[in-house]
Short mmCIF file of C-alpha atoms and ligand atoms in Angstrom, two decimals:
data_model
loop_
_atom_site.label_atom_id
_atom_site.label_comp_id
_atom_site.label_asym_id
_atom_site.label_seq_id
_atom_site.Cartn_x
_atom_site.Cartn_y
_atom_site.Cartn_z
CA UNK A 1 10.92 11.76 12.04
CA UNK A 2 8.42 10.03 14.29
CA UNK A 3 8.90 10.30 18.03
CA UNK A 4 11.79 11.99 19.78
CA UNK A 5 15.44 11.30 18.93
CA UNK A 6 17.25 9.16 21.51
CA UNK A 7 20.24 11.16 22.64
CA UNK A 8 23.29 9.64 24.29
CA UNK A 9 22.41 11.28 27.61
CA UNK A 10 18.95 9.74 27.54
CA UNK A 11 20.33 6.35 26.54
CA UNK A 12 22.81 6.33 29.40
CA UNK A 13 20.10 7.20 31.92
CA UNK A 14 18.01 4.31 30.55
CA UNK A 15 20.99 1.94 30.87
CA UNK A 16 21.64 3.04 34.45
CA UNK A 17 17.97 2.51 35.33
CA UNK A 18 18.56 -1.21 34.74
CA UNK A 19 20.83 -1.14 37.79
CA UNK A 20 18.73 -0.36 40.88
CA UNK A 21 21.86 0.28 42.95
CA UNK A 22 22.99 3.01 40.55
CA UNK A 23 23.47 6.48 41.98
CA UNK A 24 23.69 8.54 38.81
CA UNK A 25 27.49 8.75 39.10
CA UNK A 26 27.96 6.58 36.04
CA UNK A 27 25.60 8.73 33.99
CA UNK A 28 27.49 11.80 35.12
CA UNK A 29 30.84 10.22 34.16
CA UNK A 30 29.69 9.31 30.66
CA UNK A 31 28.23 12.78 30.23
CA UNK A 32 31.67 14.19 31.13
CA UNK A 33 33.30 11.89 28.53
CA UNK A 34 30.83 13.00 25.87
CA UNK A 35 31.53 16.64 26.70
CA UNK A 36 35.28 16.04 26.28
CA UNK A 37 34.54 14.27 22.99
CA UNK A 38 32.60 17.28 21.69
CA UNK A 39 35.43 19.66 22.58
CA UNK A 40 38.04 17.39 20.97
CA UNK A 41 35.83 16.93 17.91
CA UNK A 42 35.42 20.67 17.50
CA UNK A 43 39.18 21.18 17.65
CA UNK A 44 40.01 18.24 15.39
CA UNK A 45 37.60 19.67 12.82
CA UNK A 46 39.29 23.04 12.75
CA UNK A 47 42.81 21.67 13.23
CA UNK A 48 44.09 23.03 9.93
CA UNK A 49 42.86 26.53 10.76
CA UNK A 50 44.52 27.04 14.10
CA UNK A 51 48.06 26.39 15.26
CA UNK A 52 47.28 23.00 16.71
CA UNK A 53 48.55 20.48 14.17
CA UNK A 54 52.13 19.28 14.10
CA UNK A 55 54.55 17.81 16.58
CA UNK A 56 54.67 19.12 20.11
CA UNK A 57 58.42 18.41 20.34
CA UNK A 58 57.94 15.83 23.10
CA UNK A 59 57.75 12.04 23.21
CA UNK A 60 55.50 9.81 25.30
CA UNK A 61 56.54 6.84 27.44
CA UNK A 62 56.53 4.66 24.31
CA UNK A 63 59.13 6.93 22.68
CA UNK A 64 56.56 8.11 20.14
CA UNK A 65 56.53 11.72 19.09
CA UNK A 66 53.53 13.56 20.59
CA UNK A 67 51.35 15.77 18.45
CA UNK A 68 49.98 19.03 19.80
CA UNK A 69 46.49 17.61 19.46
CA UNK A 70 47.52 14.53 21.51
CA UNK A 71 48.46 16.74 24.40
CA UNK A 72 45.46 19.01 23.97
CA UNK A 73 43.07 16.03 23.93
CA UNK A 74 44.78 14.50 26.93
CA UNK A 75 44.32 17.70 28.90
CA UNK A 76 40.68 18.01 27.87
CA UNK A 77 39.92 14.44 28.93
CA UNK A 78 41.58 14.91 32.30
CA UNK A 79 39.95 18.27 32.99
CA UNK A 80 36.52 17.01 31.95
CA UNK A 81 36.73 13.86 34.05
CA UNK A 82 38.42 14.72 37.35
CA UNK A 83 36.08 17.36 38.69
CA UNK A 84 32.84 15.37 38.82
CA UNK A 85 33.54 13.25 41.90
CA UNK A 86 32.98 10.05 39.93
CA UNK A 87 36.59 8.83 39.57
CA UNK A 88 39.32 7.88 42.03
CA UNK A 89 42.20 7.53 39.55
CA UNK A 90 42.87 7.70 35.79
CA UNK A 91 45.49 6.47 33.32
CA UNK A 92 46.23 7.79 29.85
CA UNK A 93 48.35 6.49 27.02
CA UNK A 94 50.06 9.88 26.96
CA UNK A 95 51.04 9.92 30.65
CA UNK A 96 53.78 7.71 32.10
CA UNK A 97 52.20 7.41 35.57
CA UNK A 98 48.75 7.13 37.06
CA UNK A 99 46.77 10.38 37.09
CA UNK A 100 45.44 11.14 40.57
CA UNK A 101 42.27 13.14 41.13
CA UNK A 102 43.38 16.56 42.47
CA UNK A 103 42.69 16.94 46.20
CA UNK A 104 40.24 19.77 45.66
CA UNK A 105 37.79 17.39 43.98
CA UNK A 106 35.79 14.58 45.63
CA UNK A 107 36.74 10.96 44.95
CA UNK A 108 34.39 8.50 43.27
CA UNK A 109 34.18 4.75 42.82
CA UNK A 110 35.16 4.52 39.17
CA UNK A 111 38.46 4.22 37.32
CA UNK A 112 39.06 5.36 33.75
CA UNK A 113 41.78 4.40 31.24
CA UNK A 114 41.91 6.24 27.93
CA UNK A 115 43.81 6.95 24.77
CA UNK A 116 42.95 10.62 24.17
CA UNK A 117 43.69 10.70 20.46
CA UNK A 118 44.51 7.40 18.83
CA UNK A 119 45.99 7.42 15.33
CA UNK A 120 47.34 10.92 15.86
CA UNK A 121 50.16 10.46 13.35
CA UNK A 122 47.38 10.76 10.75
CA UNK A 123 46.13 14.14 11.95
CA UNK A 124 47.78 16.26 9.30
CA UNK A 125 46.37 14.12 6.48
CA UNK A 126 42.80 14.60 7.72
CA UNK A 127 42.35 10.87 8.32
CA UNK A 128 39.78 9.67 10.88
CA UNK A 129 41.20 9.41 14.38
CA UNK A 130 39.59 8.71 17.73
CA UNK A 131 39.39 8.71 21.51
CA UNK A 132 39.16 5.34 23.27
CA UNK A 133 38.03 4.84 26.89
CA UNK A 134 37.46 2.10 29.40
CA UNK A 135 35.78 2.22 32.82
CA UNK A 136 36.13 -0.08 35.84
CA UNK A 137 34.84 0.00 39.38
CA UNK A 138 37.63 0.54 41.89
CA UNK A 139 38.84 -2.41 43.96
CA UNK A 140 40.69 -0.48 46.67
CA UNK A 141 38.65 0.85 49.61
CA UNK A 142 36.52 3.96 49.12
CA UNK A 143 37.55 7.25 50.66
CA UNK A 144 41.18 7.10 49.54
CA UNK A 145 42.83 8.00 46.24
CA UNK A 146 42.78 5.15 43.71
CA UNK A 147 46.00 3.28 43.00
CA UNK A 148 47.67 1.41 40.15
CA UNK A 149 45.94 -1.71 41.45
CA UNK A 150 42.58 -0.20 40.47
CA UNK A 151 43.86 0.35 36.93
CA UNK A 152 45.49 -3.06 36.43
CA UNK A 153 42.26 -5.07 36.32
CA UNK A 154 41.61 -7.65 33.62
CA UNK A 155 39.42 -6.44 30.77
CA UNK A 156 36.47 -8.69 31.65
CA UNK A 157 35.92 -6.43 34.66
CA UNK A 158 35.20 -3.38 32.51
CA UNK A 159 31.77 -1.96 33.17
CA UNK A 160 31.86 0.28 30.13
CA UNK A 161 34.05 0.88 27.10
CA UNK A 162 33.74 3.06 24.06
CA UNK A 163 35.36 5.13 21.41
CA UNK A 164 34.69 8.36 19.62
CA UNK A 165 35.59 8.52 15.96
CA UNK A 166 36.31 11.90 14.42
CA UNK A 167 35.50 11.08 10.80
CA UNK A 168 33.18 12.33 8.11
CA UNK A 169 30.88 12.72 11.09
CA UNK A 170 31.74 12.34 14.77
CA UNK A 171 30.37 9.22 16.40
CA UNK A 172 30.47 7.70 19.84
CA UNK A 173 30.16 3.93 20.13
CA UNK A 174 29.85 2.39 23.60
CA UNK A 175 28.85 -0.66 25.56
CA UNK A 176 28.00 -1.25 29.19
CA UNK A 177 27.84 -5.00 28.68
CA UNK A 178 24.38 -5.21 27.18
CA UNK A 179 24.90 -4.50 23.50
CA UNK A 180 26.79 -1.92 21.48
CA UNK A 181 25.24 1.40 20.52
CA UNK A 182 26.44 4.10 18.13
CA UNK A 183 25.54 7.79 18.34
CA UNK A 184 26.25 10.42 15.71
CA UNK A 185 27.00 13.97 16.78
CA UNK A 186 24.39 16.29 15.35
CA UNK A 187 26.34 19.53 15.00
CA UNK A 188 23.19 21.62 14.71
CA UNK A 189 22.28 21.11 18.37
CA UNK A 190 25.46 19.55 19.73
CA UNK A 191 24.00 16.24 20.89
CA UNK A 192 24.96 12.65 20.15
CA UNK A 193 21.89 10.97 18.65
CA UNK A 194 21.32 7.21 18.43
CA UNK A 195 22.10 6.23 14.84
CA UNK A 196 23.31 2.61 15.19
CA UNK A 197 21.07 0.59 17.50
CA UNK A 198 22.36 -2.67 18.97
CA UNK A 199 25.29 -3.12 16.58
CA UNK A 200 26.12 -6.72 15.65
CA UNK A 201 29.23 -7.49 13.66
CA UNK A 202 28.97 -10.11 10.87
CA UNK A 203 30.11 -13.59 11.94
CA UNK A 204 32.46 -13.69 8.98
CA UNK A 205 33.84 -10.78 6.98
CA UNK A 206 35.62 -10.10 3.73
CA UNK A 207 38.27 -7.68 4.98
CA UNK A 208 41.68 -8.16 6.57
CA UNK A 209 43.44 -5.16 8.05
CA UNK A 210 47.10 -5.34 8.91
CA UNK A 211 50.26 -3.35 8.25
CA UNK A 212 51.73 -5.78 5.74
CA UNK A 213 55.00 -3.89 5.47
CA UNK A 214 56.05 -5.83 8.61
CA UNK A 215 55.59 -9.17 6.84
CA UNK A 216 59.28 -10.10 6.98
CA UNK A 217 59.34 -9.41 10.71
CA UNK A 218 56.42 -11.71 11.58
CA UNK A 219 56.69 -15.29 12.74
CA UNK A 220 55.74 -18.08 10.36
CA UNK A 221 52.18 -18.58 11.66
CA UNK A 222 51.26 -14.96 11.04
CA UNK A 223 52.85 -15.05 7.57
CA UNK A 224 50.89 -18.19 6.74
CA UNK A 225 47.64 -16.56 7.82
CA UNK A 226 48.14 -13.58 5.54
CA UNK A 227 49.20 -15.87 2.67
CA UNK A 228 45.93 -17.77 3.26
CA UNK A 229 43.84 -14.57 3.41
CA UNK A 230 45.14 -13.31 0.05
CA UNK A 231 44.95 -16.59 -1.78
CA UNK A 232 42.27 -16.69 -4.50
CA UNK A 233 39.77 -19.40 -3.50
CA UNK A 234 36.48 -17.89 -4.70
CA UNK A 235 34.33 -20.74 -3.32
CA UNK A 236 35.21 -19.77 0.28
CA UNK A 237 35.24 -16.01 -0.27
CA UNK A 238 38.97 -15.51 -0.74
CA UNK A 239 40.96 -13.48 -1.35
CA UNK A 240 39.86 -11.27 1.52
CA UNK A 241 40.09 -7.61 0.66
CA UNK A 242 42.90 -5.64 2.26
CA UNK A 243 41.95 -2.40 4.04
CA UNK A 244 44.37 -0.64 6.36
CA UNK A 245 44.08 2.99 7.38
CA UNK A 246 46.67 2.85 10.16
CA UNK A 247 44.24 4.40 12.62
CA UNK A 248 42.85 1.75 14.97
CA UNK A 249 39.53 3.45 15.66
CA UNK A 250 38.85 3.89 11.95
CA UNK A 251 39.98 0.37 10.98
CA UNK A 252 38.06 -1.16 13.88
CA UNK A 253 34.89 0.84 13.24
CA UNK A 254 34.77 -0.13 9.56
CA UNK A 255 35.32 -3.79 10.36
CA UNK A 256 32.74 -3.71 13.17
CA UNK A 257 30.10 -2.53 10.72
CA UNK A 258 31.14 -4.52 7.62
CA UNK A 259 32.79 -7.57 9.20
CA UNK A 260 36.44 -8.49 8.96
CA UNK A 261 39.59 -8.89 10.97
CA UNK A 262 42.16 -6.42 12.28
CA UNK A 263 45.59 -7.72 13.27
CA UNK A 264 48.48 -6.00 14.99
CA UNK A 265 50.69 -8.96 15.85
CA UNK A 266 54.07 -9.12 17.55
CA UNK A 267 57.02 -8.64 15.21
CA UNK A 268 60.79 -8.69 15.53
CA UNK A 269 61.42 -5.32 13.91
CA UNK A 270 62.73 -3.93 17.19
CA UNK A 271 62.98 -5.22 20.77
CA UNK A 272 60.02 -3.17 21.99
CA UNK A 273 57.71 -4.77 19.40
CA UNK A 274 57.97 -8.30 20.75
CA UNK A 275 54.42 -7.87 22.07
CA UNK A 276 53.15 -5.80 19.19
CA UNK A 277 52.51 -2.09 19.35
CA UNK A 278 49.05 -1.57 20.79
CA UNK A 279 48.40 -1.13 24.47
CA UNK A 280 46.31 -3.51 26.57
CA UNK A 281 44.71 -0.88 28.81
CA UNK A 282 43.99 1.90 26.35
CA UNK A 283 43.34 0.09 23.06
CA UNK A 284 42.99 -3.70 23.24
CA UNK A 285 40.72 -4.03 26.29
CA UNK A 286 38.08 -1.46 25.33
CA UNK A 287 37.94 -2.68 21.73
CA UNK A 288 37.78 -6.31 22.89
CA UNK A 289 34.83 -5.55 25.19
CA UNK A 290 33.01 -3.77 22.36
CA UNK A 291 33.68 -6.46 19.77
CA UNK A 292 32.52 -9.27 22.07
CA UNK A 293 29.35 -7.37 22.86
CA UNK A 294 28.79 -7.07 19.10
CA UNK A 295 29.22 -10.84 18.68
CA UNK A 296 32.87 -10.79 17.61
CA UNK A 297 36.09 -12.06 19.14
CA UNK A 298 39.43 -10.65 20.33
CA UNK A 299 42.62 -12.41 21.32
CA UNK A 300 46.38 -12.03 21.35
CA UNK A 301 46.53 -15.08 19.09
CA UNK A 302 46.62 -17.46 22.07
CA UNK A 303 44.32 -16.11 24.76
CA UNK A 304 41.18 -14.02 25.03
CA UNK A 305 42.21 -10.38 25.49
CA UNK A 306 39.68 -9.78 28.27
CA UNK A 307 41.16 -12.58 30.42
CA UNK A 308 44.67 -11.13 30.49
CA UNK A 309 45.72 -9.67 33.83
CA UNK A 310 47.69 -6.49 33.11
CA UNK A 311 51.08 -6.28 34.78
CA UNK A 312 51.90 -2.69 33.96
CA UNK A 313 50.09 0.44 32.84
CA UNK A 314 51.61 0.67 29.39
CA UNK A 315 51.75 -3.04 28.60
CA UNK A 316 51.67 -3.87 24.89
CA UNK A 317 49.75 -6.82 23.51
CA UNK A 318 49.32 -8.44 20.09
CA UNK A 319 45.76 -7.77 18.96
CA UNK A 320 43.70 -10.02 16.67
CA UNK A 321 40.14 -8.70 16.64
CA UNK A 322 36.97 -8.76 14.59
CA UNK A 323 34.45 -11.23 13.19
CA UNK A 324 34.33 -14.45 15.17
CA UNK A 325 35.07 -16.89 12.33
CA UNK A 326 37.93 -14.81 10.95
CA UNK A 327 39.63 -14.42 14.33
CA UNK A 328 39.30 -18.16 15.01
CA UNK A 329 40.98 -18.99 11.71
CA UNK A 330 43.83 -16.51 12.36
CA UNK A 331 44.35 -18.05 15.81
CA UNK A 332 44.73 -21.51 14.26
CA UNK A 333 47.50 -20.23 11.99
CA UNK A 334 49.22 -18.24 14.74
CA UNK A 335 49.13 -21.27 17.06
CA UNK A 336 50.64 -23.42 14.28
CA UNK A 337 47.55 -25.68 14.13
CA UNK A 338 47.29 -25.12 10.40
CA UNK A 339 49.64 -23.84 7.77
CA UNK A 340 47.35 -23.42 4.77
P1 AHM B 401 49.04 5.79 18.67
O1 AHM B 401 48.28 5.38 19.88
O2 AHM B 401 50.38 6.32 19.01
O3 AHM B 401 48.27 6.69 17.76
O4 AHM B 401 49.39 4.43 17.87
C1 AHM B 401 48.39 3.53 17.61
C2 AHM B 401 48.11 3.48 16.13
C3 AHM B 401 46.83 2.77 15.85
O5 AHM B 401 45.79 3.69 15.67
C4 AHM B 401 47.11 2.03 14.58
O6 AHM B 401 46.35 0.85 14.51
C5 AHM B 401 48.58 1.74 14.66
O7 AHM B 401 49.12 2.72 15.52
C6 AHM B 401 49.26 1.86 13.34
O8 AHM B 401 50.60 1.51 13.49
P2 AHM B 401 51.54 1.25 12.22
O9 AHM B 401 51.84 2.60 11.66
O10 AHM B 401 52.74 0.57 12.77
O11 AHM B 401 50.79 0.37 11.25
MG1 MG B 402 46.73 4.78 20.63
#
């Protein structure tokens, strides 16, 4: 290897240097997130060996059964992030309410939303899962605890978003609004090392990722899009290939690198799925920020995800995300502007 490996810590410092007003708090916050990621990664890797897989016997606000590793990861994220004096309030997919910073710690100017362990229903099958996070600057006055208002900002106000994928290797992918960078955890010395510089997603892909078992519950536009995607028209690259892991971080990461589209639309399977399944704050917004920075596109089928003003912490949103051309075509079908 020529030169010195670029570690995540070094990369973050370089990014912060581009902002003369920066105080180092942002670097410190991302370092805390990467520490939590290493601890979660270590435990995910040895999950089968210790009594940490399986259901915890509780459900979250969405009525979904919580896994022991969900709760463990949630606790690790909170403990790693609240002590540093960088945050004023947090929100997690696994917690019904906002998470205040305990009084014994100083308050900071940032706000963090996260999904501690996305795709956790796949844990026992050893499928890749991940942690997703999103950072904003507070909008309420400094010196007081942050409020829900700080957390309910539209996605375009994110100053940073990222995910950690616990796969065949552990990777962190993040953006601060000037490109997308991927770092692989080198287990020999415990550092994330730059492995994917300035990631750009292909303008058009060959993959569509969707849980097609909900086909009968979709509206006609969505059905027409999937009919179109699977139709054999070799001259325009169809049929697209179907790939669906059922773990957003893994499906998104593959499509980001190879090109393609991921869809989790609304369906009428049950009343709480009228806006899809995925959450705006913890899943859609961070992934939308990343994909746009990589040259892709994200919408709910009608509007850009990043322009949507959240109304509640656990708001669900249909998510159509990936290569620009593919997402544009899906939007045309969903909006009824084309049927074939
Ligand atoms: P989770 O946050 O409870 O893990 O749920 C989100 C996951 C995503 O990772 C994935 O894209 C989706 O749920 C899969 O849902 P389905 O099983 O309905 O296809
Ligand atoms: Mg999730």
